């Protein structure tokens, strides 16, 4: 683990979501007057997709779910799923940010309630969370479930893209860090085809040597759920984490409201981020922490590094 390198805003995993707009084989997603509508050739199929979406919501402890009907006309069926999807999906579907930053990793983490703010998240940060005590990597023999996190990886370029798995027909993500990239329900097959993931590498465990690019899947609990059973112990860790949360909220506010116009304001956030990052680095290196707080210091280290890279990017 090395001290923070500011100029590390990795501009990867960005591509146009419009590549996935055309109707795919099984399920199409329509957006009409703030309604999210699934379309396909049968209500049986669409109702199953609706169940998967509501299952994801329930996993996030969002229980305000209202079932909707499905109707068909001339062999083309539609189902409004706006009341079934998690609040994050409902509130941000097809939304665009004003500045560079929020990307696929941030979206997967935020939609899973592991992190809570709009910002850039690096592949290294994503990898940290997936290998933390919050998450369990699924083996090839474990069935995928709605709400699992998926991570597209390669030997050459590391972690490339993250998304939330819903069904074999639906995934949720943001296809890049650009302001032009929106939040979408989309086809996981289209995502995997775009990254040219071989068919036999789309559900793997570990790091398969035979796959140049592959997908690992993870079952994760929310960060709040983790903290309820693993509370922060030391006052220093509590204070440092609270300081990070405050800075993260300021960054998210700027991302949502296009408040990057004043470089002085942006730069003012970098110094405390660097201080927090260096503090976390030294504490982890020296092992001078309560064992139950280890994940907090690791999280602070990785999250501050992600955000500092975003703030420093022009």
Steps between C-alpha positions, in 0.01 A plus 500: 500500500645837394424859599248688289590591142264781407512471122344155501152560358481194275281580202374153420170321453327779310286431199176621356189355661319551171675187381246311710187695404377267222255227596676181601362152478309458825429825687503864401499790746295808420500834681189712473407795722717381792363149470724197451322249280607153395388375161512155347302227332333351810371606841640181653849621415441859610341396828808289579720801432276704731541243778878519461494880525283493814730233648793737455304779672419274795866404537571870547226512767277708276159351567274768352425291193178512299434225248398610152303330227619392159301549180547378145388639166562322172764276655695788659479514879589777746544514877560812708771414756555849643360395838707181508853628444728628780472871574846565356390361163168686505658833594793485260384304198637668184634784715813684387753675725659836424864402541738208456505253785223253581574180309400135485684407820344785697158413362524131592620589851243775551209295365603225744522747793867427559588863432252785505611796287546593133872503422774318315599155629814330374532137402732462798230626735244268341739208543551593866128493574446171315776340706383652828287333767191662346512274195520134409633396161273244339640177362402365160259263676308766695189637326492870424239708681343837433717770657831314464790718389687407183855603418649471151875440529798437276859390542618795290303792648373381838145585607313649204133541582253439779124449492211359700372167375121468502419219256650356184303774321560799728795678659535846650794736462638828368709445192790731580616809689398760240212745558350354181474154657168420668371245750332211321326168535649311211591164356790326678555303180560825311745613771694175485496499121636856499794393716541184291475271802515138374186295561681259734640790705176679588447326834827403661662473839842638583738594218464247218826474306318386187296823484656826374187681624252356750222584746495443875175531695458604863227494760537802728330650804450874536761701689240609757407137563867416549551787746202389708681176582856640473490854648801728479701467822762773538425871528770576241339268245156649573629855458693422182208318340263787589746744341509292184120481484480880522749547214329233290167683537662824384639325194163340421328837535742648249448208263122534511489881479791572264696687768846443352525855364718623786837317489583640845195328649593174329863520608397575859359148525820332382716590803274335761459199269877460471537536877237232560654273239846535651364445851321182393812381317723551805254336739458197274875477441581520871209271593410741780128448484232295668449189288128573465585843353729363231233511230424866588861608452526299178175654374620852582827432317336375181209746494717808560732390221209459260355843579834685497558369149162637394563841657840531340374409151449794265 
